[in-house]
Short mmCIF file of C-alpha atoms in Angstrom, two decimals:
data_model
loop_
_atom_site.label_atom_id
_atom_site.label_comp_id
_atom_site.label_asym_id
_atom_site.label_seq_id
_atom_site.Cartn_x
_atom_site.Cartn_y
_atom_site.Cartn_z
CA MET A 7 88.18 -40.44 5.52
CA ALA A 8 85.20 -42.66 4.59
CA ASP A 9 84.94 -43.75 1.06
CA LEU A 10 81.53 -42.67 -0.35
CA SER A 11 81.93 -44.28 -3.75
CA ILE A 12 79.51 -47.09 -4.69
CA VAL A 13 78.89 -49.73 -7.27
CA PHE A 14 75.07 -50.11 -7.46
CA ALA A 15 73.74 -52.90 -9.75
CA GLY A 16 76.98 -52.68 -11.62
CA ILE A 17 76.84 -48.80 -11.97
CA LYS A 18 79.67 -46.84 -10.55
CA ALA A 19 79.32 -43.44 -8.83
CA PRO A 20 81.54 -41.27 -6.72
CA ASN A 21 78.83 -41.06 -3.96
CA PRO A 22 75.43 -42.59 -3.29
CA PHE A 23 73.44 -39.30 -3.73
CA TRP A 24 71.47 -39.29 -6.94
CA LEU A 25 68.83 -36.95 -8.15
CA ALA A 26 65.53 -38.66 -8.81
CA SER A 27 63.64 -38.65 -12.12
CA ALA A 28 61.69 -35.38 -11.86
CA PRO A 29 61.72 -31.77 -12.84
CA PRO A 30 65.25 -31.25 -11.57
CA THR A 31 66.52 -33.76 -14.15
CA ASP A 32 64.48 -32.66 -17.11
CA LYS A 33 67.26 -31.26 -19.26
CA ALA A 34 71.08 -30.94 -19.66
CA TYR A 35 71.17 -27.52 -18.07
CA ASN A 36 69.85 -28.80 -14.76
CA VAL A 37 71.85 -32.08 -14.79
CA VAL A 38 75.13 -30.24 -15.43
CA ARG A 39 74.43 -27.85 -12.66
CA ALA A 40 73.71 -30.89 -10.37
CA PHE A 41 77.05 -32.55 -11.35
CA GLU A 42 78.86 -29.35 -10.72
CA ALA A 43 77.35 -29.20 -7.25
CA GLY A 44 78.70 -32.70 -6.53
CA TRP A 45 75.78 -35.15 -7.06
CA GLY A 46 76.99 -38.70 -7.72
CA GLY A 47 74.31 -39.42 -10.31
CA VAL A 48 71.00 -38.48 -11.77
CA VAL A 49 68.00 -40.32 -13.12
CA TRP A 50 66.94 -38.33 -16.21
CA LYS A 51 63.39 -37.35 -16.20
CA THR A 52 61.16 -40.08 -17.72
CA LEU A 53 61.35 -40.33 -21.49
CA GLY A 54 58.41 -41.53 -23.58
CA GLU A 55 57.32 -41.96 -27.18
CA ASP A 56 56.74 -39.01 -29.47
CA PRO A 57 54.67 -36.90 -29.53
CA ALA A 58 55.76 -35.78 -26.09
CA ALA A 59 53.39 -35.41 -23.20
CA VAL A 60 51.51 -32.20 -22.68
CA ASN A 61 51.52 -30.67 -19.26
CA VAL A 62 49.08 -28.34 -17.53
CA SER A 63 49.30 -25.23 -15.36
CA SER A 64 49.49 -25.07 -12.38
CA ARG A 65 51.18 -28.28 -11.33
CA TYR A 66 52.19 -28.23 -7.69
CA SER A 67 50.60 -27.84 -4.29
CA ALA A 68 51.97 -28.29 -0.79
CA HIS A 69 51.18 -29.64 2.68
CA TYR A 70 52.56 -27.22 5.27
CA GLY A 71 53.63 -27.55 8.82
CA ALA A 72 54.33 -24.83 11.32
CA ASN A 73 55.80 -21.58 9.98
CA ARG A 74 54.92 -22.74 6.41
CA GLU A 75 57.47 -25.47 6.51
CA VAL A 76 56.83 -27.67 3.45
CA LEU A 77 56.24 -31.22 4.64
CA GLY A 78 55.16 -32.55 1.26
CA ILE A 79 54.55 -31.50 -2.31
CA ASN A 80 51.72 -32.84 -4.53
CA ASN A 81 52.50 -32.61 -8.23
CA ILE A 82 50.46 -33.42 -11.38
CA GLU A 83 53.24 -32.97 -13.82
CA LEU A 84 53.67 -35.75 -16.35
CA ILE A 85 56.81 -37.19 -17.90
CA THR A 86 59.04 -35.05 -20.09
CA ASP A 87 57.26 -32.71 -22.41
CA ARG A 88 60.33 -32.43 -24.71
CA SER A 89 60.86 -34.54 -27.75
CA LEU A 90 62.64 -37.88 -27.55
CA GLU A 91 65.33 -36.73 -30.02
CA ILE A 92 66.25 -33.64 -27.92
CA ASN A 93 66.47 -35.66 -24.77
CA LEU A 94 68.57 -38.43 -26.31
CA ARG A 95 71.04 -35.88 -27.74
CA GLU A 96 71.43 -34.10 -24.43
CA ILE A 97 71.96 -37.32 -22.51
CA THR A 98 74.66 -38.40 -24.99
CA GLN A 99 76.51 -35.16 -24.54
CA VAL A 100 76.18 -35.03 -20.72
CA LYS A 101 77.44 -38.56 -20.29
CA LYS A 102 80.32 -37.74 -22.59
CA ASP A 103 81.26 -34.73 -20.50
CA TRP A 104 80.73 -36.36 -17.13
CA PRO A 105 81.92 -39.98 -17.53
CA ASP A 106 82.50 -40.57 -13.84
CA ARG A 107 78.85 -39.79 -12.80
CA ALA A 108 76.05 -42.26 -12.84
CA LEU A 109 73.50 -41.31 -15.53
CA ILE A 110 70.33 -43.46 -15.49
CA VAL A 111 67.46 -42.90 -18.03
CA SER A 112 63.89 -43.30 -16.75
CA LEU A 113 61.55 -44.79 -19.29
CA MET A 114 57.74 -45.06 -19.79
CA VAL A 115 56.14 -46.35 -23.00
CA PRO A 116 52.96 -48.28 -23.62
CA CYS A 117 52.79 -51.89 -22.31
CA VAL A 118 53.56 -53.21 -25.80
CA GLU A 119 56.68 -55.21 -26.64
CA GLU A 120 57.41 -53.33 -29.89
CA SER A 121 57.35 -50.02 -28.08
CA TRP A 122 60.08 -51.14 -25.66
CA LYS A 123 62.01 -52.94 -28.40
CA HIS A 124 62.12 -49.67 -30.33
CA ILE A 125 63.14 -47.26 -27.52
CA LEU A 126 65.72 -49.34 -25.67
CA PRO A 127 68.46 -49.40 -28.34
CA LEU A 128 68.04 -45.68 -28.82
CA VAL A 129 68.70 -45.07 -25.06
CA GLU A 130 71.57 -47.54 -24.93
CA ALA A 131 73.26 -45.76 -27.73
CA THR A 132 73.57 -42.59 -25.57
CA GLY A 133 76.13 -44.22 -23.42
CA ALA A 134 73.82 -44.01 -20.34
CA ASP A 135 74.76 -46.35 -17.42
CA GLY A 136 71.37 -47.87 -16.93
CA ILE A 137 67.63 -47.54 -17.24
CA GLU A 138 64.89 -47.11 -14.69
CA LEU A 139 61.38 -48.28 -15.54
CA ASN A 140 58.78 -45.84 -14.32
CA PHE A 141 56.08 -48.17 -13.04
CA GLY A 142 54.89 -45.69 -10.37
CA CYS A 143 53.60 -42.40 -11.82
CA PRO A 144 50.13 -42.14 -10.16
CA HIS A 145 48.49 -39.46 -12.26
CA GLY A 146 47.79 -38.80 -15.94
CA MET A 147 49.83 -41.63 -17.28
CA PRO A 148 47.88 -44.55 -15.61
CA GLU A 149 44.86 -43.27 -17.57
CA ARG A 150 46.84 -44.13 -20.67
CA GLY A 151 47.74 -47.62 -19.33
CA MET A 152 51.23 -46.74 -18.15
CA GLY A 153 52.96 -45.71 -14.85
CA ALA A 154 51.13 -47.11 -11.81
CA ALA A 155 48.71 -48.96 -14.13
CA VAL A 156 51.69 -51.26 -14.89
CA GLY A 157 53.27 -51.14 -11.48
CA GLN A 158 50.00 -52.40 -9.79
CA VAL A 159 49.87 -55.52 -11.86
CA PRO A 160 52.61 -57.96 -11.08
CA GLU A 161 52.27 -59.83 -14.35
CA TYR A 162 52.92 -56.58 -16.30
CA VAL A 163 55.89 -55.71 -14.06
CA GLU A 164 57.53 -59.08 -14.72
CA GLN A 165 56.71 -58.99 -18.47
CA VAL A 166 58.03 -55.53 -19.18
CA THR A 167 61.10 -56.12 -17.13
CA ARG A 168 61.84 -59.25 -19.09
CA TRP A 169 61.44 -57.34 -22.36
CA CYS A 170 63.94 -54.79 -21.15
CA LYS A 171 66.42 -57.50 -20.25
CA THR A 172 65.92 -59.01 -23.63
CA TYR A 173 66.37 -55.93 -25.75
CA CYS A 174 68.94 -53.98 -23.62
CA SER A 175 72.25 -54.80 -22.10
CA LEU A 176 72.12 -52.01 -19.57
CA PRO A 177 71.27 -52.62 -15.88
CA VAL A 178 67.54 -52.42 -15.42
CA ILE A 179 66.20 -50.70 -12.26
CA VAL A 180 62.38 -51.00 -11.66
CA LYS A 181 60.80 -48.07 -9.91
CA LEU A 182 57.88 -49.33 -7.76
CA THR A 183 54.68 -47.71 -6.94
CA PRO A 184 53.62 -47.31 -3.29
CA ASN A 185 50.00 -47.22 -4.35
CA ILE A 186 49.63 -50.99 -3.81
CA THR A 187 48.59 -53.23 -0.95
CA ASP A 188 51.92 -55.19 -0.62
CA ILE A 189 55.06 -53.80 -2.11
CA ARG A 190 56.74 -57.17 -1.96
CA VAL A 191 54.43 -58.55 -4.63
CA ALA A 192 55.72 -56.04 -7.28
CA ALA A 193 59.28 -56.38 -6.11
CA ARG A 194 59.12 -60.17 -6.51
CA ALA A 195 57.67 -59.78 -9.97
CA ALA A 196 60.50 -57.40 -11.00
CA HIS A 197 62.98 -59.93 -9.59
CA ARG A 198 61.41 -62.76 -11.57
CA GLY A 199 61.59 -60.65 -14.72
CA GLY A 200 65.34 -60.26 -14.22
CA ALA A 201 65.60 -56.76 -12.80
CA ASP A 202 69.09 -55.77 -11.60
CA ALA A 203 67.62 -53.57 -8.95
CA VAL A 204 64.50 -51.83 -7.63
CA SER A 205 63.97 -48.25 -6.65
CA LEU A 206 61.24 -47.01 -4.30
CA ILE A 207 59.04 -45.39 -3.50
CA ASN A 208 57.41 -43.38 -6.37
CA THR A 209 55.01 -40.73 -5.37
CA ILE A 210 51.78 -41.43 -3.33
CA ASN A 211 48.32 -40.56 -4.62
CA SER A 212 47.25 -37.41 -2.84
CA ILE A 213 45.18 -34.32 -2.63
CA THR A 214 47.01 -31.88 -0.29
CA SER A 215 44.30 -29.30 0.36
CA VAL A 216 41.12 -27.65 -0.80
CA ASP A 217 40.49 -23.98 -1.59
CA LEU A 218 37.35 -23.50 0.44
CA ASP A 219 36.55 -20.13 -1.15
CA HIS A 220 36.29 -21.60 -4.69
CA MET A 221 35.54 -25.24 -3.56
CA VAL A 222 38.32 -26.78 -5.66
CA ALA A 223 41.45 -28.81 -4.63
CA LEU A 224 44.89 -27.61 -5.25
CA PRO A 225 46.64 -27.36 -7.60
CA THR A 226 43.97 -25.76 -9.63
CA VAL A 227 43.77 -25.93 -13.42
CA GLY A 228 41.00 -23.42 -14.45
CA SER A 229 38.19 -24.45 -12.13
CA LYS A 230 39.16 -28.11 -11.74
CA SER A 231 41.78 -30.26 -10.04
CA THR A 232 42.85 -33.83 -9.80
CA HIS A 233 44.87 -36.18 -7.49
CA GLY A 234 48.62 -36.06 -7.90
CA GLY A 235 51.82 -37.59 -6.61
CA TYR A 236 52.88 -36.78 -2.99
CA CYS A 237 56.52 -36.50 -2.12
CA GLY A 238 58.75 -34.93 0.48
CA SER A 239 59.68 -35.49 4.08
CA ALA A 240 56.18 -36.67 5.07
CA VAL A 241 56.53 -39.77 2.92
CA LYS A 242 59.76 -40.95 4.43
CA PRO A 243 58.25 -43.35 7.02
CA ILE A 244 56.21 -45.06 4.39
CA ALA A 245 59.25 -45.35 2.13
CA LEU A 246 61.49 -46.77 4.93
CA ASN A 247 58.93 -49.43 5.71
CA MET A 248 58.56 -50.52 2.04
CA VAL A 249 62.39 -50.65 1.60
CA ALA A 250 62.64 -52.78 4.71
CA GLU A 251 59.86 -55.10 3.62
CA ILE A 252 61.77 -55.88 0.36
CA ALA A 253 65.14 -56.06 2.04
CA ARG A 254 63.95 -58.79 4.51
CA ASP A 255 61.75 -60.70 2.10
CA PRO A 256 63.39 -64.10 1.43
CA GLN A 257 62.19 -64.01 -2.16
CA THR A 258 63.94 -60.72 -2.92
CA GLN A 259 66.96 -61.18 -0.65
CA GLY A 260 70.07 -59.71 -2.25
CA LEU A 261 68.14 -57.59 -4.81
CA PRO A 262 69.78 -54.13 -4.82
CA ILE A 263 67.54 -51.33 -3.55
CA CYS A 264 67.77 -47.63 -4.36
CA GLY A 265 65.89 -45.76 -1.64
CA ILE A 266 63.64 -42.78 -2.43
CA GLY A 267 61.19 -40.80 -0.39
CA GLY A 268 61.68 -37.82 1.83
CA ILE A 269 65.50 -37.83 1.88
CA GLY A 270 66.73 -34.40 2.80
CA SER A 271 69.82 -34.98 4.90
CA TRP A 272 72.71 -37.35 5.40
CA ARG A 273 70.87 -38.94 8.33
CA ASP A 274 67.84 -39.71 6.16
CA ALA A 275 70.18 -41.33 3.65
CA ALA A 276 71.98 -43.38 6.32
CA GLU A 277 68.59 -44.67 7.64
CA PHE A 278 67.59 -45.89 4.10
CA MET A 279 71.04 -47.55 3.75
CA ALA A 280 70.77 -49.15 7.15
CA LEU A 281 67.49 -50.77 5.94
CA GLY A 282 69.13 -52.14 2.81
CA SER A 283 69.55 -49.33 0.24
CA GLY A 284 72.77 -49.23 -1.70
CA ALA A 285 72.07 -45.76 -3.17
CA VAL A 286 69.45 -43.05 -2.56
CA GLN A 287 67.59 -40.65 -4.75
CA VAL A 288 66.55 -37.11 -3.82
CA CYS A 289 63.97 -34.77 -5.45
CA THR A 290 61.84 -32.59 -3.09
CA ALA A 291 64.67 -31.40 -0.85
CA ALA A 292 66.65 -30.25 -3.92
CA MET A 293 63.60 -28.46 -5.27
CA LEU A 294 63.14 -26.68 -1.97
CA HIS A 295 66.78 -25.86 -1.14
CA GLY A 296 68.74 -26.14 -4.33
CA PHE A 297 71.47 -28.52 -5.56
CA ARG A 298 74.01 -27.41 -3.08
CA ILE A 299 72.41 -29.40 -0.28
CA VAL A 300 74.46 -32.42 -1.56
CA GLU A 301 77.58 -30.82 0.04
CA GLU A 302 76.05 -31.12 3.52
CA MET A 303 74.78 -34.59 2.74
CA LYS A 304 78.21 -35.88 1.66
CA ASP A 305 80.07 -34.21 4.47
CA GLY A 306 77.63 -35.33 7.19
CA LEU A 307 77.54 -38.96 5.96
CA SER A 308 81.28 -39.08 5.71
CA ARG A 309 81.82 -37.66 9.15
CA TRP A 310 79.26 -40.01 10.73
CA MET A 311 80.84 -43.04 9.01
CA ASP A 312 84.24 -42.02 10.34
CA SER A 313 82.87 -41.67 13.82
CA GLN A 314 81.32 -45.19 13.58
CA GLY A 315 84.34 -46.81 11.97
CA TYR A 316 82.72 -47.56 8.65
CA ALA A 317 85.28 -47.45 5.82
CA ASN A 318 82.62 -47.64 3.12
CA ILE A 319 78.87 -47.71 2.64
CA ALA A 320 78.74 -51.48 2.11
CA GLU A 321 79.94 -51.97 5.73
CA PHE A 322 76.60 -50.59 7.16
CA SER A 323 74.14 -51.06 4.34
CA GLY A 324 71.49 -53.41 5.54
CA ARG A 325 72.73 -53.60 9.12
CA ALA A 326 69.23 -52.76 10.58
CA VAL A 327 67.38 -55.33 8.43
CA GLY A 328 68.06 -58.18 10.77
CA ASN A 329 66.55 -56.16 13.65
CA THR A 330 63.36 -55.58 11.76
CA THR A 331 60.66 -58.23 12.28
CA ASP A 332 57.03 -58.85 12.42
CA TRP A 333 55.07 -57.80 15.51
CA LYS A 334 54.43 -61.40 16.53
CA TYR A 335 58.10 -61.94 17.09
CA LEU A 336 58.54 -58.97 19.61
CA ASP A 337 59.24 -59.60 23.30
CA ILE A 338 55.99 -59.08 25.21
CA ASN A 339 57.83 -59.13 28.52
CA TYR A 340 60.14 -56.29 27.61
CA GLN A 341 59.27 -53.25 29.57
CA VAL A 342 60.33 -49.54 29.64
CA ILE A 343 58.90 -46.62 31.62
CA ALA A 344 59.38 -42.94 31.33
CA LYS A 345 61.82 -40.89 33.48
CA ILE A 346 61.60 -37.06 33.52
CA ASP A 347 64.85 -35.19 33.99
CA GLN A 348 63.66 -32.44 36.41
CA GLU A 349 66.69 -30.25 35.68
CA ALA A 350 65.87 -30.14 31.99
CA CYS A 351 62.03 -29.85 32.40
CA ILE A 352 60.61 -26.47 31.58
CA GLY A 353 57.21 -27.19 33.24
CA CYS A 354 55.17 -26.81 30.02
CA GLY A 355 52.90 -29.68 31.04
CA ARG A 356 52.53 -31.11 27.52
CA CYS A 357 53.52 -34.66 28.69
CA HIS A 358 50.88 -34.50 31.51
CA ILE A 359 48.12 -33.27 29.19
CA ALA A 360 48.87 -35.86 26.52
CA CYS A 361 49.03 -38.69 29.00
CA GLU A 362 46.03 -37.59 31.09
CA ASP A 363 43.67 -36.93 28.10
CA THR A 364 44.71 -39.59 25.57
CA SER A 365 46.90 -42.27 27.17
CA HIS A 366 47.30 -43.88 30.61
CA GLN A 367 47.16 -41.12 33.30
CA ALA A 368 50.66 -41.99 34.25
CA ILE A 369 52.11 -38.51 34.72
CA GLY A 370 51.06 -36.56 37.85
CA SER A 371 50.80 -32.80 37.98
CA LEU A 372 51.99 -31.59 41.41
CA LYS A 373 51.27 -27.96 42.31
CA GLN A 374 54.23 -26.34 43.93
CA ALA A 375 54.29 -23.54 46.59
CA ASP A 376 55.09 -20.84 44.07
CA GLY A 377 52.14 -21.79 41.85
CA THR A 378 54.08 -23.76 39.26
CA HIS A 379 53.62 -27.42 38.56
CA LYS A 380 56.05 -30.34 38.75
CA TYR A 381 55.44 -33.40 36.60
CA GLU A 382 56.38 -36.85 37.75
CA VAL A 383 55.84 -40.27 36.22
CA ILE A 384 53.61 -42.74 38.10
CA ASP A 385 55.72 -45.86 37.55
CA GLU A 386 53.05 -48.38 38.17
CA GLU A 387 50.77 -46.76 35.60
CA CYS A 388 53.32 -46.18 32.90
CA VAL A 389 53.19 -48.67 29.94
CA GLY A 390 56.16 -47.18 28.12
CA CYS A 391 54.23 -46.00 25.07
CA ASN A 392 56.58 -43.07 24.42
CA LEU A 393 53.85 -40.41 23.92
CA CYS A 394 55.22 -38.18 26.64
CA GLN A 395 58.75 -38.35 25.12
CA ILE A 396 57.28 -37.51 21.71
CA THR A 397 55.26 -34.46 22.92
CA CYS A 398 58.09 -33.02 25.01
CA PRO A 399 59.60 -30.00 23.34
CA VAL A 400 62.96 -30.48 25.14
CA ALA A 401 65.28 -33.08 23.59
CA ASP A 402 66.43 -35.79 26.08
CA CYS A 403 64.30 -34.43 28.85
CA ILE A 404 62.30 -37.60 28.96
CA GLU A 405 64.06 -40.95 28.84
CA MET A 406 62.57 -44.36 28.44
CA VAL A 407 64.29 -46.64 30.94
CA GLN A 408 64.34 -50.44 30.73
CA MET A 409 62.85 -52.21 33.73
CA ASP A 410 63.84 -55.68 34.97
CA THR A 411 60.66 -57.65 34.91
CA GLY A 412 62.25 -60.87 35.82
CA LYS A 413 60.40 -62.59 33.06
CA PRO A 414 61.96 -64.45 30.14
CA PHE A 415 61.56 -63.65 26.47
CA LEU A 416 58.10 -64.31 25.25
CA ASP A 417 56.55 -63.57 21.83
CA TRP A 418 52.96 -63.73 20.79
CA ASN A 419 53.48 -67.01 18.89
CA HIS A 420 54.25 -68.62 22.29
CA ASP A 421 52.04 -66.55 24.60
CA PRO A 422 49.39 -68.78 26.33
CA ARG A 423 46.92 -65.81 25.93
CA ASN A 424 47.09 -66.41 22.13
CA PRO A 425 44.44 -68.98 21.28
CA TYR A 426 46.65 -70.14 18.51
CA HIS A 427 49.93 -70.13 20.32
CA VAL A 428 52.69 -72.67 19.78
CA ALA A 429 53.34 -74.71 22.89
CA VAL A 430 57.00 -74.77 24.05
#
């Protein structure tokens, strides 16, 4: 049986599944229920200075897919609206009662050294395992010079991280904002400041929809709205890319990464780990399905690891990083074309329509004697773009098959068609 226990940035946990700093970790009641369900750790919802933040109503909106499937949630909730004293007292008790679970405290105070110097000893006294610096909140708090307003300025990221390492002996995890041009810049700044790890991504600036009857975006507060933080399965591709960028950056090589963003299954978690994450945080999936989802996550990850021969998470964490590169290093002479399994094909024609209208006219529609159509790939026209495979509703009906071009490896750096190519 695979060992799911981890040591992340010096923090021990029985499994890599942690709840992210968000409404599900706002109070002891929620956190205890999460631990009872089997979560390996939590990041307590962001604490700040007193007086506590004041939230509005309503706070959430959603982006839906087919059949009202929630693809993403937009939220305009701020950091904790409970007093610092109450939160610290509850954190102390929960850690005492659950010593084997990772308990990280998220923090956000003004970008003033004295503010951090004051709050850090109070948090450390709770017995918490580490702190996470919330440099990502994209709404409400940046207007006060906190959250993403710090995370978007590398000098601030480095400075505050260094303050925390000076006034606190706990591991410092820096939570990065995705609302930035190059995530590596902020990660490098955190690394220079002495961060023990980074976590990403925080939520993405968004407006999910507009009420056209009342001409106001959602969520609506009275007759107004604002942008909020977008999370959920829809942000996973963005998060995976940013995790990979940090993992393969020579300047942050070896910096522990906690992956966040659209994780709702063991497979999602494994993908983040393959790209360099040593632990993962979950929020939206738990909000939609409840804390018990962690049972399937743990069981699925363990079974998959057993099937692959991985004894522990460290054995496959980062294994996909070396296969992730810049476009200019890809093999231009590599070629695949589509092949349709006629036995599996249901004759819907979606592959033909997509290719004919928007791609390379490489799938023929052949009318049969009985009035139905048969769809076949025109090999010489197929460029291997994968669009037909993506649009096909039948799993494994269309396969992308590698062709022997007889040509050697050639990347753009060395391609004679590149006016700046490097001569071999």
